[in-house]
PDB file of C-alpha atoms in Angstrom:
ATOM      1  CA  VAL A1040      -0.027  -0.056  -0.041  1.00 86.00           C
ATOM      2  CA  GLU A1041       1.494   3.416  -0.936  1.00 89.00           C
ATOM      3  CA  VAL A1042      -0.270   6.590   0.217  1.00 91.00           C
ATOM      4  CA  GLN A1043       0.631   9.934  -1.418  1.00 89.00           C
ATOM      5  CA  GLY A1044      -0.136  13.637  -1.010  1.00 85.00           C
ATOM      6  CA  LEU A1045      -1.487  15.704  -3.775  1.00 76.00           C
ATOM      7  CA  ASP A1046       1.902  16.875  -4.670  1.00 82.00           C
ATOM      8  CA  GLY A1047       3.099  13.280  -5.191  1.00 87.00           C
ATOM      9  CA  LYS A1048       5.204  13.180  -2.206  1.00 91.00           C
ATOM     10  CA  LEU A1049       5.185   9.773  -0.313  1.00 91.00           C
ATOM     11  CA  ILE A1050       3.214   9.936   2.977  1.00 88.00           C
ATOM     12  CA  TYR A1051       2.836   6.105   3.850  1.00 87.00           C
ATOM     13  CA  SER A1052       4.004   2.799   2.790  1.00 86.00           C
ATOM     14  CA  ALA A1053       3.645  -0.539   4.066  1.00 84.00           C
ATOM     15  CA  ASN A1054       3.884  -4.197   2.632  1.00 81.00           C
ATOM     16  CA  THR A1055       1.370  -6.730   3.714  1.00 77.00           C
ATOM     17  CA  ARG A1056       0.181 -10.480   3.007  1.00 77.00           C
ATOM     18  CA  THR A1057      -3.523  -9.355   3.838  1.00 76.00           C
ATOM     19  CA  ALA A1058      -6.225  -7.557   2.054  1.00 75.00           C
ATOM     20  CA  ALA A1059      -6.358  -4.825   4.393  1.00 79.00           C
ATOM     21  CA  GLN A1060      -3.991  -2.276   5.814  1.00 79.00           C
ATOM     22  CA  LEU A1061      -4.296  -0.025   8.737  1.00 82.00           C
ATOM     23  CA  TRP A1062      -2.749   3.504   8.670  1.00 84.00           C
ATOM     24  CA  LYS A1063      -2.189   4.377  12.391  1.00 85.00           C
ATOM     25  CA  ASN A1064      -2.414   8.003  13.358  1.00 85.00           C
ATOM     26  CA  PRO A1065      -3.367   9.690   9.983  1.00 85.00           C
ATOM     27  CA  ILE A1066      -2.850  13.285   9.349  1.00 83.00           C
ATOM     28  CA  GLU A1067      -5.803  15.404   8.203  1.00 77.00           C
ATOM     29  CA  GLY A1068      -5.778  15.757   4.252  1.00 75.00           C
ATOM     30  CA  PHE A1069      -6.576  14.897   0.907  1.00 77.00           C
ATOM     31  CA  TYR A1070      -4.483  12.013  -0.567  1.00 87.00           C
ATOM     32  CA  ARG A1071      -4.237   9.269  -3.488  1.00 88.00           C
ATOM     33  CA  TRP A1072      -3.441   5.695  -2.779  1.00 90.00           C
ATOM     34  CA  ARG A1073      -2.865   2.346  -4.671  1.00 90.00           C
ATOM     35  CA  VAL A1074      -1.866  -1.194  -4.053  1.00 89.00           C
ATOM     36  CA  THR A1075       1.102  -2.590  -5.632  1.00 86.00           C
ATOM     37  CA  ALA A1076       1.557  -6.596  -6.113  1.00 86.00           C
ATOM     38  CA  LEU A1077       4.698  -7.977  -5.215  1.00 80.00           C
ATOM     39  CA  VAL A1078       6.323 -11.197  -6.167  1.00 83.00           C
ATOM     40  CA  GLN A1079       9.742 -11.827  -4.420  1.00 82.00           C
ATOM     41  CA  ASP A1080      10.164  -8.088  -3.948  1.00 80.00           C
ATOM     42  CA  ARG A1081       9.391  -7.505  -7.691  1.00 84.00           C
ATOM     43  CA  ASN A1082       6.608  -5.273  -8.825  1.00 79.00           C
ATOM     44  CA  VAL A1083       4.031  -7.217 -10.917  1.00 85.00           C
ATOM     45  CA  GLY A1084       1.238  -4.952 -11.219  1.00 89.00           C
ATOM     46  CA  GLU A1085      -0.329  -1.873  -9.603  1.00 87.00           C
ATOM     47  CA  SER A1086      -3.837  -0.577  -9.079  1.00 90.00           C
ATOM     48  CA  GLU A1087      -5.209   2.822 -10.346  1.00 92.00           C
ATOM     49  CA  TRP A1088      -4.633   5.668  -8.229  1.00 90.00           C
ATOM     50  CA  ARG A1089      -7.849   6.340  -5.812  1.00 88.00           C
ATOM     51  CA  LYS A1090      -8.459   9.405  -3.903  1.00 83.00           C
ATOM     52  CA  VAL A1091      -9.285   9.560  -0.247  1.00 84.00           C
ATOM     53  CA  SER A1092      -9.671  12.568   2.348  1.00 77.00           C
ATOM     54  CA  ILE A1093      -9.104  12.414   5.972  1.00 82.00           C
ATOM     55  CA  PHE A1094     -10.580  14.940   8.090  1.00 74.00           C
ATOM     56  CA  GLN A1095     -12.631  15.526  11.408  1.00 71.00           C
ATOM     57  CA  GLY A1096     -16.409  15.990  11.234  1.00 74.00           C
ATOM     58  CA  LYS A1097     -19.005  15.488   8.632  1.00 79.00           C
ATOM     59  CA  PRO A1098     -18.341  15.424   4.837  1.00 80.00           C
ATOM     60  CA  LEU A1099     -19.289  18.547   2.839  1.00 88.00           C
ATOM     61  CA  ALA A1100     -23.066  18.485   1.934  1.00 93.00           C
ATOM     62  CA  LEU A1101     -24.533  20.482  -1.129  1.00 96.00           C
ATOM     63  CA  LYS A1102     -27.938  21.916  -0.642  1.00 97.00           C
ATOM     64  CA  GLU A1103     -28.587  24.133  -4.150  1.00 97.00           C
ATOM     65  CA  PRO A1104     -28.849  23.346  -6.809  1.00 97.00           C
ATOM     66  CA  THR A1105     -30.452  19.981  -5.872  1.00 96.00           C
ATOM     67  CA  VAL A1106     -29.987  16.785  -7.728  1.00 96.00           C
ATOM     68  CA  ASP A1107     -30.689  16.964 -11.652  1.00 97.00           C
ATOM     69  CA  GLN A1108     -32.410  20.519 -11.006  1.00 97.00           C
ATOM     70  CA  ASN A1109     -33.395  22.268 -14.154  1.00 96.00           C
ATOM     71  CA  ILE A1110     -32.618  25.810 -13.968  1.00 95.00           C
ATOM     72  CA  TYR A1111     -34.260  27.586 -17.043  1.00 94.00           C
ATOM     73  CA  PHE A1112     -34.462  30.944 -18.184  1.00 94.00           C
ATOM     74  CA  TRP A1113     -36.229  32.756 -21.372  1.00 91.00           C
ATOM     75  CA  ASP A1114     -34.117  35.857 -22.388  1.00 88.00           C
ATOM     76  CA  LYS A1115     -31.707  36.568 -19.576  1.00 89.00           C
ATOM     77  CA  PRO A1116     -29.751  34.374 -17.820  1.00 89.00           C
ATOM     78  CA  GLN A1117     -31.650  33.470 -14.500  1.00 86.00           C
ATOM     79  CA  GLU A1118     -29.344  34.260 -11.072  1.00 92.00           C
ATOM     80  CA  PHE A1119     -29.336  31.320  -8.598  1.00 96.00           C
ATOM     81  CA  GLN A1120     -27.204  30.319  -5.937  1.00 97.00           C
ATOM     82  CA  PHE A1121     -24.797  27.631  -5.444  1.00 98.00           C
ATOM     83  CA  VAL A1122     -25.340  26.606  -1.582  1.00 97.00           C
ATOM     84  CA  TRP A1123     -23.514  24.324   0.677  1.00 97.00           C
ATOM     85  CA  ILE A1124     -23.736  23.545   4.322  1.00 94.00           C
ATOM     86  CA  GLU A1125     -21.203  25.733   6.271  1.00 92.00           C
ATOM     87  CA  ASP A1126     -18.227  23.532   7.393  1.00 89.00           C
ATOM     88  CA  GLY A1127     -16.580  23.788  11.022  1.00 82.00           C
ATOM     89  CA  LEU A1128     -13.023  23.559   9.272  1.00 77.00           C
ATOM     90  CA  ALA A1129     -13.697  26.466   7.363  1.00 81.00           C
ATOM     91  CA  LYS A1130     -15.565  28.550   9.966  1.00 78.00           C
ATOM     92  CA  ASP A1131     -13.051  27.757  12.800  1.00 76.00           C
ATOM     93  CA  LYS A1132      -9.686  27.333  11.153  1.00 81.00           C
ATOM     94  CA  GLY A1133     -10.049  29.995   8.584  1.00 81.00           C
ATOM     95  CA  TYR A1134      -9.940  27.800   5.576  1.00 90.00           C
ATOM     96  CA  SER A1135     -11.670  28.785   2.402  1.00 93.00           C
ATOM     97  CA  TYR A1136     -14.261  27.074  -0.007  1.00 96.00           C
ATOM     98  CA  GLN A1137     -13.575  26.237  -3.741  1.00 96.00           C
ATOM     99  CA  LEU A1138     -16.535  25.871  -5.996  1.00 97.00           C
ATOM    100  CA  GLU A1139     -15.945  23.898  -9.171  1.00 96.00           C
ATOM    101  CA  VAL A1140     -18.420  23.175 -12.179  1.00 97.00           C
ATOM    102  CA  ALA A1141     -17.562  21.008 -14.721  1.00 96.00           C
ATOM    103  CA  SER A1142     -19.212  19.371 -17.922  1.00 94.00           C
ATOM    104  CA  ASP A1143     -18.313  15.866 -16.568  1.00 94.00           C
ATOM    105  CA  ALA A1144     -18.793  13.976 -13.188  1.00 92.00           C
ATOM    106  CA  GLU A1145     -14.930  13.339 -12.846  1.00 90.00           C
ATOM    107  CA  PHE A1146     -14.396  17.159 -13.136  1.00 91.00           C
ATOM    108  CA  LYS A1147     -11.796  16.383 -16.172  1.00 89.00           C
ATOM    109  CA  THR A1148     -13.248  19.446 -18.038  1.00 88.00           C
ATOM    110  CA  ASN A1149     -13.461  22.330 -15.256  1.00 86.00           C
ATOM    111  CA  LEU A1150     -15.627  25.265 -16.642  1.00 88.00           C
ATOM    112  CA  VAL A1151     -15.652  27.272 -13.323  1.00 92.00           C
ATOM    113  CA  ASN A1152     -13.275  27.273 -10.243  1.00 94.00           C
ATOM    114  CA  ALA A1153     -14.069  30.096  -7.678  1.00 95.00           C
ATOM    115  CA  LYS A1154     -12.900  30.403  -4.128  1.00 95.00           C
ATOM    116  CA  THR A1155     -14.724  32.046  -1.393  1.00 95.00           C
ATOM    117  CA  ILE A1156     -15.122  32.035   2.264  1.00 93.00           C
ATOM    118  CA  GLU A1157     -18.931  32.051   2.156  1.00 94.00           C
ATOM    119  CA  SER A1158     -20.729  28.673   2.086  1.00 95.00           C
ATOM    120  CA  LYS A1159     -22.569  30.170  -1.167  1.00 96.00           C
ATOM    121  CA  LEU A1160     -21.806  31.850  -4.606  1.00 96.00           C
ATOM    122  CA  SER A1161     -24.023  33.525  -6.932  1.00 95.00           C
ATOM    123  CA  SER A1162     -24.317  32.201 -10.641  1.00 95.00           C
ATOM    124  CA  GLU A1163     -24.072  35.829 -11.676  1.00 92.00           C
ATOM    125  CA  SER A1164     -20.497  36.178 -10.771  1.00 89.00           C
ATOM    126  CA  LEU A1165     -19.679  33.020 -13.019  1.00 93.00           C
ATOM    127  CA  LYS A1166     -19.580  32.431 -16.608  1.00 89.00           C
ATOM    128  CA  LEU A1167     -21.556  29.406 -16.917  1.00 94.00           C
ATOM    129  CA  ASN A1168     -22.010  27.423 -20.150  1.00 92.00           C
ATOM    130  CA  LEU A1169     -25.699  26.095 -21.364  1.00 94.00           C
ATOM    131  CA  GLY A1170     -26.418  22.415 -20.596  1.00 95.00           C
ATOM    132  CA  PRO A1171     -25.988  19.872 -18.300  1.00 96.00           C
ATOM    133  CA  GLN A1172     -23.032  20.247 -15.652  1.00 96.00           C
ATOM    134  CA  PHE A1173     -21.849  19.056 -12.469  1.00 97.00           C
ATOM    135  CA  TRP A1174     -20.776  21.043  -9.295  1.00 97.00           C
ATOM    136  CA  ARG A1175     -19.029  20.253  -6.078  1.00 96.00           C
ATOM    137  CA  ALA A1176     -17.378  22.169  -3.390  1.00 96.00           C
ATOM    138  CA  ARG A1177     -14.255  21.820  -1.390  1.00 92.00           C
ATOM    139  CA  VAL A1178     -12.540  22.902   1.707  1.00 90.00           C
ATOM    140  CA  LEU A1179      -9.102  24.163   1.199  1.00 89.00           C
ATOM    141  CA  ASP A1180      -6.528  25.065   4.017  1.00 85.00           C
ATOM    142  CA  ARG A1181      -4.443  27.884   3.856  1.00 85.00           C
ATOM    143  CA  GLN A1182      -1.898  26.521   1.604  1.00 83.00           C
ATOM    144  CA  GLY A1183      -4.843  25.977  -0.884  1.00 86.00           C
ATOM    145  CA  GLN A1184      -4.689  21.922  -0.185  1.00 80.00           C
ATOM    146  CA  THR A1185      -8.165  20.067  -0.338  1.00 82.00           C
ATOM    147  CA  ILE A1186      -9.171  18.864   3.198  1.00 81.00           C
ATOM    148  CA  LYS A1187     -12.468  17.622   2.226  1.00 84.00           C
ATOM    149  CA  ALA A1188     -14.782  17.845  -0.893  1.00 87.00           C
ATOM    150  CA  SER A1189     -18.457  17.046  -1.498  1.00 93.00           C
ATOM    151  CA  ASP A1190     -19.830  14.272  -3.856  1.00 93.00           C
ATOM    152  CA  PRO A1191     -20.602  16.116  -7.300  1.00 95.00           C
ATOM    153  CA  ARG A1192     -23.970  16.903  -8.209  1.00 97.00           C
ATOM    154  CA  LYS A1193     -25.761  17.398 -11.647  1.00 98.00           C
ATOM    155  CA  PHE A1194     -27.815  20.358 -12.703  1.00 97.00           C
ATOM    156  CA  ASN A1195     -28.968  21.594 -15.954  1.00 97.00           C
ATOM    157  CA  TYR A1196     -28.716  25.426 -16.682  1.00 96.00           C
ATOM    158  CA  ASN A1197     -30.576  26.183 -20.197  1.00 94.00           C
ATOM    159  CA  ILE A1198     -33.034  28.377 -22.071  1.00 92.00           C
ATOM    160  CA  HIS A1199     -36.642  27.363 -21.586  1.00 89.00           C
ATOM    161  CA  PRO A1200     -37.743  24.744 -23.925  1.00 84.00           C
ATOM    162  CA  LEU A1201     -40.269  25.788 -26.289  1.00 82.00           C
ATOM    163  CA  LEU A1202     -43.975  25.342 -25.111  1.00 80.00           C
ATOM    164  CA  LYS A1203     -46.427  23.817 -27.075  1.00 83.00           C
ATOM    165  CA  ALA A1204     -49.134  25.941 -28.851  1.00 80.00           C
ATOM    166  CA  PRO A1205     -52.383  26.167 -27.360  1.00 80.00           C
ATOM    167  CA  SER A1206     -55.033  23.780 -29.138  1.00 78.00           C
ATOM    168  CA  ASN A1207     -57.826  25.275 -31.154  1.00 76.00           C
ATOM    169  CA  LEU A1208     -61.202  25.493 -29.137  1.00 76.00           C
ATOM    170  CA  THR A1209     -64.174  25.129 -31.238  1.00 78.00           C
ATOM    171  CA  PRO A1210     -67.615  24.973 -30.064  1.00 80.00           C
ATOM    172  CA  ALA A1211     -69.399  21.645 -30.129  1.00 79.00           C
ATOM    173  CA  PRO A1212     -71.770  21.172 -33.116  1.00 82.00           C
ATOM    174  CA  GLY A1213     -75.288  22.766 -32.415  1.00 80.00           C
ATOM    175  CA  THR A1214     -74.086  25.058 -29.567  1.00 77.00           C
ATOM    176  CA  VAL A1215     -75.409  28.651 -29.996  1.00 70.00           C
TER     177      VAL A1215
END
């Protein structure tokens, strides 16, 4: 088992013959980890890197936009708020938040990256694309390292779909 910081620096490493490993006294932070298969001390395979964050308290929870929410407008883009539950680490330790909006749930194509000390951010200050998007919030320490992150949430920001034309109303035969 190998654990690295986001900067690629080795934080923890251990060899074991079991399917589980205990990392005693880990330090709060955001890490990546993988498992390496060894045969006679020779590397014969590695798992993909996986992300893990260690922190005190509850995970960061998103409020608005809600899951799969449609945010439509007619002519001028409608202002709305990205809102998440205030986190104790940000409040007590003076950490900040980062709002990310991407076109994919893995955030490989980030469209928006905005930092704030508030647990909300107006869409008006962001240049959002039209269409389905994903958003998440992170808590950043004073060095800009991610301490914890919310799960991604999908929303749709778009021009209102065309409405159907009203049907013709005609009187019933024989009415006056």
